[in-house]
Amino acid sequence: MKHTISVLVENHFGAFDRIATMFSGKGFNLTSISIGETEIPDISRMTVVTEGDNQILDQIVKQLDRLIDTIKVIDLTSAYHVERELALIKVSLQKGSMEQIKNINDIFRGNIVDITNNSMTIEITGPPDKIDATVNVLMPFGIMELARSGIVALTRGEQVKKNNKEKIKKNNKEKSQLTN
């Protein structure tokens, strides 16, 4: 089973290396890994995608928690979360194929970021399934190069229904009247 794990780490030299070494040293499979600064410059968020059963996931989370630079480990697999990936796909242009490729690009809501006489480079962002579907549809035209960023993910914000918001406001008003 695929698992998506978010790891907050101190933004220090060697933090990424320690995590990558932990995965290879323990024989855990890394499907995807992305890292970048968070809203706090001293902290980086690493999104790791790995495969294995729940026992392996538990081992991975425990091992990540033990690393010196780790601040927080979150298994996003069962949490409500948003995940996205970016792909740059360079497609070969043949006589008469440009319009078809542009139509496919529009269907997948991509951006054409480079074009020459021989190729077109498309940028696609979205869930990994969307990237896979785009690649599959463009395959017959001849994919010259493909670069994928790996998955980045965050938990979704808390969803509060309108009725609940009104109840919260009412409760807060009642509490403030009691304390006055």
PDB file of N, CA and C in Angstrom, residues 11-112:
ATOM      1  N   ASN A  11      16.018  23.012   9.134  1.00  0.00           N
ATOM      2  CA  ASN A  11      16.661  23.288   7.851  1.00  0.00           C
ATOM      3  C   ASN A  11      18.177  23.406   8.068  1.00  0.00           C
ATOM      4  N   HIS A  12      18.808  22.260   8.313  1.00  0.00           N
ATOM      5  CA  HIS A  12      20.247  22.210   8.561  1.00  0.00           C
ATOM      6  C   HIS A  12      20.921  21.356   7.509  1.00  0.00           C
ATOM      7  N   PHE A  13      22.205  21.617   7.329  1.00  0.00           N
ATOM      8  CA  PHE A  13      23.022  20.803   6.440  1.00  0.00           C
ATOM      9  C   PHE A  13      22.983  19.353   6.901  1.00  0.00           C
ATOM     10  N   GLY A  14      22.687  18.438   5.997  1.00  0.00           N
ATOM     11  CA  GLY A  14      22.727  17.014   6.295  1.00  0.00           C
ATOM     12  C   GLY A  14      21.399  16.398   6.697  1.00  0.00           C
ATOM     13  N   ALA A  15      20.352  17.215   6.921  1.00  0.00           N
ATOM     14  CA  ALA A  15      19.050  16.662   7.347  1.00  0.00           C
ATOM     15  C   ALA A  15      18.483  15.735   6.273  1.00  0.00           C
ATOM     16  N   PHE A  16      18.508  16.171   5.032  1.00  0.00           N
ATOM     17  CA  PHE A  16      18.006  15.345   3.935  1.00  0.00           C
ATOM     18  C   PHE A  16      18.826  14.062   3.817  1.00  0.00           C
ATOM     19  N   ASP A  17      20.135  14.199   3.917  1.00  0.00           N
ATOM     20  CA  ASP A  17      21.021  13.041   3.799  1.00  0.00           C
ATOM     21  C   ASP A  17      20.732  11.995   4.880  1.00  0.00           C
ATOM     22  N   ARG A  18      20.486  12.446   6.124  1.00  0.00           N
ATOM     23  CA  ARG A  18      20.195  11.509   7.208  1.00  0.00           C
ATOM     24  C   ARG A  18      18.903  10.735   6.937  1.00  0.00           C
ATOM     25  N   ILE A  19      17.900  11.418   6.387  1.00  0.00           N
ATOM     26  CA  ILE A  19      16.627  10.747   6.103  1.00  0.00           C
ATOM     27  C   ILE A  19      16.796   9.756   4.944  1.00  0.00           C
ATOM     28  N   ALA A  20      17.466  10.166   3.886  1.00  0.00           N
ATOM     29  CA  ALA A  20      17.691   9.269   2.751  1.00  0.00           C
ATOM     30  C   ALA A  20      18.519   8.056   3.175  1.00  0.00           C
ATOM     31  N   THR A  21      19.520   8.285   4.017  1.00  0.00           N
ATOM     32  CA  THR A  21      20.352   7.191   4.515  1.00  0.00           C
ATOM     33  C   THR A  21      19.535   6.233   5.380  1.00  0.00           C
ATOM     34  N   MET A  22      18.624   6.783   6.190  1.00  0.00           N
ATOM     35  CA  MET A  22      17.774   5.942   7.033  1.00  0.00           C
ATOM     36  C   MET A  22      16.928   5.021   6.159  1.00  0.00           C
ATOM     37  N   PHE A  23      16.349   5.560   5.087  1.00  0.00           N
ATOM     38  CA  PHE A  23      15.528   4.736   4.199  1.00  0.00           C
ATOM     39  C   PHE A  23      16.358   3.636   3.546  1.00  0.00           C
ATOM     40  N   SER A  24      17.508   3.990   3.007  1.00  0.00           N
ATOM     41  CA  SER A  24      18.313   2.969   2.327  1.00  0.00           C
ATOM     42  C   SER A  24      18.913   1.976   3.322  1.00  0.00           C
ATOM     43  N   GLY A  25      19.330   2.448   4.491  1.00  0.00           N
ATOM     44  CA  GLY A  25      19.923   1.570   5.490  1.00  0.00           C
ATOM     45  C   GLY A  25      18.949   0.540   6.044  1.00  0.00           C
ATOM     46  N   LYS A  26      17.682   0.918   6.154  1.00  0.00           N
ATOM     47  CA  LYS A  26      16.658   0.003   6.682  1.00  0.00           C
ATOM     48  C   LYS A  26      15.973  -0.794   5.577  1.00  0.00           C
ATOM     49  N   GLY A  27      16.305  -0.493   4.320  1.00  0.00           N
ATOM     50  CA  GLY A  27      15.720  -1.224   3.199  1.00  0.00           C
ATOM     51  C   GLY A  27      14.302  -0.800   2.862  1.00  0.00           C
ATOM     52  N   PHE A  28      13.914   0.430   3.272  1.00  0.00           N
ATOM     53  CA  PHE A  28      12.587   0.943   2.939  1.00  0.00           C
ATOM     54  C   PHE A  28      12.610   1.499   1.524  1.00  0.00           C
ATOM     55  N   ASN A  29      11.509   1.317   0.799  1.00  0.00           N
ATOM     56  CA  ASN A  29      11.405   1.790  -0.574  1.00  0.00           C
ATOM     57  C   ASN A  29      10.891   3.226  -0.614  1.00  0.00           C
ATOM     58  N   LEU A  30      11.605   4.102  -1.302  1.00  0.00           N
ATOM     59  CA  LEU A  30      11.170   5.476  -1.532  1.00  0.00           C
ATOM     60  C   LEU A  30      10.595   5.572  -2.938  1.00  0.00           C
ATOM     61  N   THR A  31       9.318   5.903  -3.042  1.00  0.00           N
ATOM     62  CA  THR A  31       8.706   6.099  -4.349  1.00  0.00           C
ATOM     63  C   THR A  31       8.917   7.530  -4.825  1.00  0.00           C
ATOM     64  N   SER A  32       8.825   8.472  -3.876  1.00  0.00           N
ATOM     65  CA  SER A  32       8.950   9.887  -4.194  1.00  0.00           C
ATOM     66  C   SER A  32       9.391  10.630  -2.946  1.00  0.00           C
ATOM     67  N   ILE A  33      10.211  11.662  -3.136  1.00  0.00           N
ATOM     68  CA  ILE A  33      10.605  12.517  -2.021  1.00  0.00           C
ATOM     69  C   ILE A  33      10.759  13.941  -2.546  1.00  0.00           C
ATOM     70  N   SER A  34      10.132  14.879  -1.855  1.00  0.00           N
ATOM     71  CA  SER A  34      10.222  16.296  -2.190  1.00  0.00           C
ATOM     72  C   SER A  34      10.525  17.062  -0.921  1.00  0.00           C
ATOM     73  N   ILE A  35      11.331  18.109  -1.040  1.00  0.00           N
ATOM     74  CA  ILE A  35      11.683  18.896   0.136  1.00  0.00           C
ATOM     75  C   ILE A  35      11.774  20.365  -0.243  1.00  0.00           C
ATOM     76  N   GLY A  36      11.342  21.207   0.678  1.00  0.00           N
ATOM     77  CA  GLY A  36      11.426  22.647   0.469  1.00  0.00           C
ATOM     78  C   GLY A  36      11.138  23.390   1.757  1.00  0.00           C
ATOM     79  N   GLU A  37      11.518  24.664   1.777  1.00  0.00           N
ATOM     80  CA  GLU A  37      11.270  25.500   2.943  1.00  0.00           C
ATOM     81  C   GLU A  37       9.788  25.653   3.210  1.00  0.00           C
ATOM     82  N   THR A  38       9.445  25.837   4.475  1.00  0.00           N
ATOM     83  CA  THR A  38       8.069  26.123   4.864  1.00  0.00           C
ATOM     84  C   THR A  38       7.921  27.631   5.030  1.00  0.00           C
ATOM     85  N   GLU A  39       6.809  28.035   5.627  1.00  0.00           N
ATOM     86  CA  GLU A  39       6.584  29.455   5.911  1.00  0.00           C
ATOM     87  C   GLU A  39       7.580  29.980   6.946  1.00  0.00           C
ATOM     88  N   ILE A  40       8.253  29.075   7.664  1.00  0.00           N
ATOM     89  CA  ILE A  40       9.311  29.424   8.615  1.00  0.00           C
ATOM     90  C   ILE A  40      10.634  29.011   7.971  1.00  0.00           C
ATOM     91  N   PRO A  41      11.503  29.965   7.629  1.00  0.00           N
ATOM     92  CA  PRO A  41      12.729  29.640   6.881  1.00  0.00           C
ATOM     93  C   PRO A  41      13.644  28.605   7.528  1.00  0.00           C
ATOM     94  N   ASP A  42      13.607  28.451   8.844  1.00  0.00           N
ATOM     95  CA  ASP A  42      14.469  27.483   9.529  1.00  0.00           C
ATOM     96  C   ASP A  42      13.916  26.065   9.508  1.00  0.00           C
ATOM     97  N   ILE A  43      12.715  25.875   8.918  1.00  0.00           N
ATOM     98  CA  ILE A  43      12.066  24.566   8.886  1.00  0.00           C
ATOM     99  C   ILE A  43      11.759  24.180   7.442  1.00  0.00           C
ATOM    100  N   SER A  44      12.056  22.943   7.108  1.00  0.00           N
ATOM    101  CA  SER A  44      11.723  22.410   5.777  1.00  0.00           C
ATOM    102  C   SER A  44      10.664  21.328   5.928  1.00  0.00           C
ATOM    103  N   ARG A  45       9.837  21.189   4.895  1.00  0.00           N
ATOM    104  CA  ARG A  45       8.841  20.121   4.851  1.00  0.00           C
ATOM    105  C   ARG A  45       9.292  19.121   3.797  1.00  0.00           C
ATOM    106  N   MET A  46       9.350  17.865   4.217  1.00  0.00           N
ATOM    107  CA  MET A  46       9.706  16.786   3.325  1.00  0.00           C
ATOM    108  C   MET A  46       8.447  15.942   3.126  1.00  0.00           C
ATOM    109  N   THR A  47       8.069  15.709   1.889  1.00  0.00           N
ATOM    110  CA  THR A  47       6.956  14.820   1.602  1.00  0.00           C
ATOM    111  C   THR A  47       7.547  13.545   1.020  1.00  0.00           C
ATOM    112  N   VAL A  48       7.304  12.444   1.730  1.00  0.00           N
ATOM    113  CA  VAL A  48       7.875  11.158   1.357  1.00  0.00           C
ATOM    114  C   VAL A  48       6.733  10.221   0.978  1.00  0.00           C
ATOM    115  N   VAL A  49       6.857   9.574  -0.162  1.00  0.00           N
ATOM    116  CA  VAL A  49       5.897   8.550  -0.555  1.00  0.00           C
ATOM    117  C   VAL A  49       6.645   7.230  -0.560  1.00  0.00           C
ATOM    118  N   THR A  50       6.071   6.255   0.143  1.00  0.00           N
ATOM    119  CA  THR A  50       6.706   4.951   0.277  1.00  0.00           C
ATOM    120  C   THR A  50       5.642   3.867   0.156  1.00  0.00           C
ATOM    121  N   GLU A  51       6.068   2.653  -0.027  1.00  0.00           N
ATOM    122  CA  GLU A  51       5.127   1.540  -0.117  1.00  0.00           C
ATOM    123  C   GLU A  51       5.458   0.501   0.938  1.00  0.00           C
ATOM    124  N   GLY A  52       4.392  -0.105   1.471  1.00  0.00           N
ATOM    125  CA  GLY A  52       4.568  -1.152   2.464  1.00  0.00           C
ATOM    126  C   GLY A  52       3.302  -1.304   3.287  1.00  0.00           C
ATOM    127  N   ASP A  53       3.281  -2.333   4.120  1.00  0.00           N
ATOM    128  CA  ASP A  53       2.112  -2.556   4.969  1.00  0.00           C
ATOM    129  C   ASP A  53       2.172  -1.629   6.186  1.00  0.00           C
ATOM    130  N   ASN A  54       1.167  -1.737   7.061  1.00  0.00           N
ATOM    131  CA  ASN A  54       1.090  -0.853   8.225  1.00  0.00           C
ATOM    132  C   ASN A  54       2.262  -1.046   9.184  1.00  0.00           C
ATOM    133  N   GLN A  55       2.764  -2.265   9.276  1.00  0.00           N
ATOM    134  CA  GLN A  55       3.913  -2.529  10.147  1.00  0.00           C
ATOM    135  C   GLN A  55       5.139  -1.766   9.651  1.00  0.00           C
ATOM    136  N   ILE A  56       5.359  -1.773   8.353  1.00  0.00           N
ATOM    137  CA  ILE A  56       6.496  -1.047   7.780  1.00  0.00           C
ATOM    138  C   ILE A  56       6.304   0.450   7.979  1.00  0.00           C
ATOM    139  N   LEU A  57       5.072   0.932   7.775  1.00  0.00           N
ATOM    140  CA  LEU A  57       4.796   2.355   7.982  1.00  0.00           C
ATOM    141  C   LEU A  57       5.109   2.748   9.428  1.00  0.00           C
ATOM    142  N   ASP A  58       4.687   1.943  10.390  1.00  0.00           N
ATOM    143  CA  ASP A  58       4.975   2.227  11.802  1.00  0.00           C
ATOM    144  C   ASP A  58       6.480   2.315  12.044  1.00  0.00           C
ATOM    145  N   GLN A  59       7.237   1.403  11.442  1.00  0.00           N
ATOM    146  CA  GLN A  59       8.699   1.420  11.589  1.00  0.00           C
ATOM    147  C   GLN A  59       9.284   2.706  10.991  1.00  0.00           C
ATOM    148  N   ILE A  60       8.796   3.089   9.821  1.00  0.00           N
ATOM    149  CA  ILE A  60       9.300   4.296   9.165  1.00  0.00           C
ATOM    150  C   ILE A  60       9.034   5.520  10.033  1.00  0.00           C
ATOM    151  N   VAL A  61       7.809   5.650  10.532  1.00  0.00           N
ATOM    152  CA  VAL A  61       7.447   6.810  11.359  1.00  0.00           C
ATOM    153  C   VAL A  61       8.317   6.851  12.614  1.00  0.00           C
ATOM    154  N   LYS A  62       8.511   5.715  13.268  1.00  0.00           N
ATOM    155  CA  LYS A  62       9.345   5.662  14.480  1.00  0.00           C
ATOM    156  C   LYS A  62      10.792   6.038  14.167  1.00  0.00           C
ATOM    157  N   GLN A  63      11.314   5.515  13.070  1.00  0.00           N
ATOM    158  CA  GLN A  63      12.697   5.829  12.703  1.00  0.00           C
ATOM    159  C   GLN A  63      12.857   7.311  12.358  1.00  0.00           C
ATOM    160  N   LEU A  64      11.880   7.872  11.640  1.00  0.00           N
ATOM    161  CA  LEU A  64      11.943   9.301  11.302  1.00  0.00           C
ATOM    162  C   LEU A  64      11.880  10.152  12.566  1.00  0.00           C
ATOM    163  N   ASP A  65      11.025   9.769  13.505  1.00  0.00           N
ATOM    164  CA  ASP A  65      10.897  10.506  14.773  1.00  0.00           C
ATOM    165  C   ASP A  65      12.201  10.519  15.567  1.00  0.00           C
ATOM    166  N   ARG A  66      13.007   9.482  15.433  1.00  0.00           N
ATOM    167  CA  ARG A  66      14.261   9.370  16.191  1.00  0.00           C
ATOM    168  C   ARG A  66      15.378  10.244  15.631  1.00  0.00           C
ATOM    169  N   LEU A  67      15.267  10.652  14.372  1.00  0.00           N
ATOM    170  CA  LEU A  67      16.353  11.433  13.767  1.00  0.00           C
ATOM    171  C   LEU A  67      16.458  12.798  14.431  1.00  0.00           C
ATOM    172  N   ILE A  68      17.680  13.275  14.576  1.00  0.00           N
ATOM    173  CA  ILE A  68      17.962  14.466  15.352  1.00  0.00           C
ATOM    174  C   ILE A  68      17.293  15.736  14.787  1.00  0.00           C
ATOM    175  N   ASP A  69      17.196  15.853  13.484  1.00  0.00           N
ATOM    176  CA  ASP A  69      16.641  17.065  12.873  1.00  0.00           C
ATOM    177  C   ASP A  69      15.117  17.049  12.748  1.00  0.00           C
ATOM    178  N   THR A  70      14.483  15.924  13.058  1.00  0.00           N
ATOM    179  CA  THR A  70      13.036  15.788  12.873  1.00  0.00           C
ATOM    180  C   THR A  70      12.279  16.566  13.946  1.00  0.00           C
ATOM    181  N   ILE A  71      11.313  17.357  13.484  1.00  0.00           N
ATOM    182  CA  ILE A  71      10.444  18.112  14.385  1.00  0.00           C
ATOM    183  C   ILE A  71       9.103  17.408  14.537  1.00  0.00           C
ATOM    184  N   LYS A  72       8.529  16.970  13.406  1.00  0.00           N
ATOM    185  CA  LYS A  72       7.206  16.350  13.438  1.00  0.00           C
ATOM    186  C   LYS A  72       7.049  15.422  12.238  1.00  0.00           C
ATOM    187  N   VAL A  73       6.404  14.273  12.467  1.00  0.00           N
ATOM    188  CA  VAL A  73       6.123  13.307  11.398  1.00  0.00           C
ATOM    189  C   VAL A  73       4.611  13.098  11.356  1.00  0.00           C
ATOM    190  N   ILE A  74       4.017  13.246  10.172  1.00  0.00           N
ATOM    191  CA  ILE A  74       2.569  13.081  10.009  1.00  0.00           C
ATOM    192  C   ILE A  74       2.312  12.099   8.877  1.00  0.00           C
ATOM    193  N   ASP A  75       1.566  11.026   9.166  1.00  0.00           N
ATOM    194  CA  ASP A  75       1.138  10.096   8.126  1.00  0.00           C
ATOM    195  C   ASP A  75      -0.130  10.675   7.503  1.00  0.00           C
ATOM    196  N   LEU A  76      -0.018  11.140   6.276  1.00  0.00           N
ATOM    197  CA  LEU A  76      -1.148  11.774   5.596  1.00  0.00           C
ATOM    198  C   LEU A  76      -2.067  10.772   4.909  1.00  0.00           C
ATOM    199  N   THR A  77      -1.680   9.524   4.872  1.00  0.00           N
ATOM    200  CA  THR A  77      -2.399   8.517   4.097  1.00  0.00           C
ATOM    201  C   THR A  77      -3.876   8.453   4.443  1.00  0.00           C
ATOM    202  N   SER A  78      -4.196   8.404   5.720  1.00  0.00           N
ATOM    203  CA  SER A  78      -5.601   8.283   6.111  1.00  0.00           C
ATOM    204  C   SER A  78      -6.222   9.628   6.494  1.00  0.00           C
ATOM    205  N   ALA A  79      -5.425  10.694   6.492  1.00  0.00           N
ATOM    206  CA  ALA A  79      -5.945  12.026   6.820  1.00  0.00           C
ATOM    207  C   ALA A  79      -6.478  12.688   5.547  1.00  0.00           C
ATOM    208  N   TYR A  80      -7.412  13.619   5.733  1.00  0.00           N
ATOM    209  CA  TYR A  80      -7.852  14.413   4.593  1.00  0.00           C
ATOM    210  C   TYR A  80      -6.701  15.319   4.205  1.00  0.00           C
ATOM    211  N   HIS A  81      -6.255  15.166   2.970  1.00  0.00           N
ATOM    212  CA  HIS A  81      -5.113  15.956   2.537  1.00  0.00           C
ATOM    213  C   HIS A  81      -5.207  16.281   1.046  1.00  0.00           C
ATOM    214  N   VAL A  82      -4.397  17.246   0.654  1.00  0.00           N
ATOM    215  CA  VAL A  82      -4.280  17.641  -0.744  1.00  0.00           C
ATOM    216  C   VAL A  82      -2.885  17.261  -1.185  1.00  0.00           C
ATOM    217  N   GLU A  83      -2.777  16.585  -2.322  1.00  0.00           N
ATOM    218  CA  GLU A  83      -1.457  16.280  -2.856  1.00  0.00           C
ATOM    219  C   GLU A  83      -1.399  16.674  -4.323  1.00  0.00           C
ATOM    220  N   ARG A  84      -0.267  17.211  -4.698  1.00  0.00           N
ATOM    221  CA  ARG A  84      -0.055  17.663  -6.068  1.00  0.00           C
ATOM    222  C   ARG A  84       1.341  17.275  -6.515  1.00  0.00           C
ATOM    223  N   GLU A  85       1.482  17.239  -7.828  1.00  0.00           N
ATOM    224  CA  GLU A  85       2.767  16.949  -8.452  1.00  0.00           C
ATOM    225  C   GLU A  85       2.878  17.832  -9.677  1.00  0.00           C
ATOM    226  N   LEU A  86       4.085  18.142 -10.060  1.00  0.00           N
ATOM    227  CA  LEU A  86       4.337  18.920 -11.262  1.00  0.00           C
ATOM    228  C   LEU A  86       5.116  18.044 -12.232  1.00  0.00           C
ATOM    229  N   ALA A  87       4.770  18.127 -13.503  1.00  0.00           N
ATOM    230  CA  ALA A  87       5.530  17.402 -14.530  1.00  0.00           C
ATOM    231  C   ALA A  87       5.815  18.337 -15.690  1.00  0.00           C
ATOM    232  N   LEU A  88       7.014  18.240 -16.215  1.00  0.00           N
ATOM    233  CA  LEU A  88       7.384  18.893 -17.467  1.00  0.00           C
ATOM    234  C   LEU A  88       7.552  17.782 -18.495  1.00  0.00           C
ATOM    235  N   ILE A  89       6.800  17.896 -19.577  1.00  0.00           N
ATOM    236  CA  ILE A  89       6.788  16.836 -20.586  1.00  0.00           C
ATOM    237  C   ILE A  89       7.169  17.454 -21.933  1.00  0.00           C
ATOM    238  N   LYS A  90       8.307  17.022 -22.476  1.00  0.00           N
ATOM    239  CA  LYS A  90       8.735  17.501 -23.798  1.00  0.00           C
ATOM    240  C   LYS A  90       8.261  16.485 -24.839  1.00  0.00           C
ATOM    241  N   VAL A  91       7.386  16.949 -25.733  1.00  0.00           N
ATOM    242  CA  VAL A  91       6.760  16.082 -26.725  1.00  0.00           C
ATOM    243  C   VAL A  91       7.312  16.426 -28.107  1.00  0.00           C
ATOM    244  N   SER A  92       7.569  15.417 -28.898  1.00  0.00           N
ATOM    245  CA  SER A  92       8.046  15.595 -30.260  1.00  0.00           C
ATOM    246  C   SER A  92       6.925  16.157 -31.132  1.00  0.00           C
ATOM    247  N   LEU A  93       7.251  17.163 -31.926  1.00  0.00           N
ATOM    248  CA  LEU A  93       6.265  17.724 -32.864  1.00  0.00           C
ATOM    249  C   LEU A  93       6.502  17.150 -34.254  1.00  0.00           C
ATOM    250  N   GLN A  94       5.490  16.512 -34.780  1.00  0.00           N
ATOM    251  CA  GLN A  94       5.513  16.002 -36.147  1.00  0.00           C
ATOM    252  C   GLN A  94       4.574  16.870 -36.965  1.00  0.00           C
ATOM    253  N   LYS A  95       4.648  16.763 -38.253  1.00  0.00           N
ATOM    254  CA  LYS A  95       3.778  17.537 -39.132  1.00  0.00           C
ATOM    255  C   LYS A  95       2.312  17.226 -38.793  1.00  0.00           C
ATOM    256  N   GLY A  96       1.562  18.263 -38.465  1.00  0.00           N
ATOM    257  CA  GLY A  96       0.139  18.109 -38.187  1.00  0.00           C
ATOM    258  C   GLY A  96      -0.218  17.720 -36.762  1.00  0.00           C
ATOM    259  N   SER A  97       0.785  17.523 -35.892  1.00  0.00           N
ATOM    260  CA  SER A  97       0.464  17.079 -34.529  1.00  0.00           C
ATOM    261  C   SER A  97       0.302  18.229 -33.535  1.00  0.00           C
ATOM    262  N   MET A  98       0.741  19.419 -33.891  1.00  0.00           N
ATOM    263  CA  MET A  98       0.718  20.519 -32.942  1.00  0.00           C
ATOM    264  C   MET A  98      -0.687  20.803 -32.399  1.00  0.00           C
ATOM    265  N   GLU A  99      -1.667  20.852 -33.264  1.00  0.00           N
ATOM    266  CA  GLU A  99      -3.037  21.161 -32.837  1.00  0.00           C
ATOM    267  C   GLU A  99      -3.583  20.078 -31.908  1.00  0.00           C
ATOM    268  N   GLN A 100      -3.303  18.825 -32.208  1.00  0.00           N
ATOM    269  CA  GLN A 100      -3.753  17.725 -31.344  1.00  0.00           C
ATOM    270  C   GLN A 100      -3.118  17.823 -29.958  1.00  0.00           C
ATOM    271  N   ILE A 101      -1.830  18.106 -29.921  1.00  0.00           N
ATOM    272  CA  ILE A 101      -1.125  18.208 -28.644  1.00  0.00           C
ATOM    273  C   ILE A 101      -1.645  19.409 -27.856  1.00  0.00           C
ATOM    274  N   LYS A 102      -1.898  20.515 -28.536  1.00  0.00           N
ATOM    275  CA  LYS A 102      -2.460  21.688 -27.859  1.00  0.00           C
ATOM    276  C   LYS A 102      -3.839  21.368 -27.272  1.00  0.00           C
ATOM    277  N   ASN A 103      -4.651  20.609 -28.001  1.00  0.00           N
ATOM    278  CA  ASN A 103      -5.970  20.213 -27.490  1.00  0.00           C
ATOM    279  C   ASN A 103      -5.853  19.330 -26.247  1.00  0.00           C
ATOM    280  N   ILE A 104      -4.922  18.393 -26.282  1.00  0.00           N
ATOM    281  CA  ILE A 104      -4.687  17.530 -25.106  1.00  0.00           C
ATOM    282  C   ILE A 104      -4.231  18.382 -23.926  1.00  0.00           C
ATOM    283  N   ASN A 105      -3.331  19.317 -24.194  1.00  0.00           N
ATOM    284  CA  ASN A 105      -2.859  20.227 -23.159  1.00  0.00           C
ATOM    285  C   ASN A 105      -4.032  20.987 -22.532  1.00  0.00           C
ATOM    286  N   ASP A 106      -4.941  21.471 -23.353  1.00  0.00           N
ATOM    287  CA  ASP A 106      -6.110  22.209 -22.856  1.00  0.00           C
ATOM    288  C   ASP A 106      -7.026  21.314 -22.015  1.00  0.00           C
ATOM    289  N   ILE A 107      -7.225  20.087 -22.461  1.00  0.00           N
ATOM    290  CA  ILE A 107      -8.082  19.155 -21.719  1.00  0.00           C
ATOM    291  C   ILE A 107      -7.528  18.920 -20.312  1.00  0.00           C
ATOM    292  N   PHE A 108      -6.204  18.789 -20.196  1.00  0.00           N
ATOM    293  CA  PHE A 108      -5.579  18.541 -18.894  1.00  0.00           C
ATOM    294  C   PHE A 108      -5.206  19.836 -18.164  1.00  0.00           C
ATOM    295  N   ARG A 109      -5.617  20.960 -18.715  1.00  0.00           N
ATOM    296  CA  ARG A 109      -5.367  22.289 -18.125  1.00  0.00           C
ATOM    297  C   ARG A 109      -3.883  22.526 -17.860  1.00  0.00           C
ATOM    298  N   GLY A 110      -3.086  22.178 -18.855  1.00  0.00           N
ATOM    299  CA  GLY A 110      -1.648  22.384 -18.749  1.00  0.00           C
ATOM    300  C   GLY A 110      -1.241  23.719 -19.326  1.00  0.00           C
ATOM    301  N   ASN A 111       0.036  24.005 -19.246  1.00  0.00           N
ATOM    302  CA  ASN A 111       0.609  25.221 -19.830  1.00  0.00           C
ATOM    303  C   ASN A 111       1.722  24.825 -20.781  1.00  0.00           C
ATOM    304  N   ILE A 112       1.736  25.454 -21.924  1.00  0.00           N
ATOM    305  CA  ILE A 112       2.843  25.262 -22.854  1.00  0.00           C
ATOM    306  C   ILE A 112       3.929  26.241 -22.417  1.00  0.00           C
TER     307      ILE A 112
END
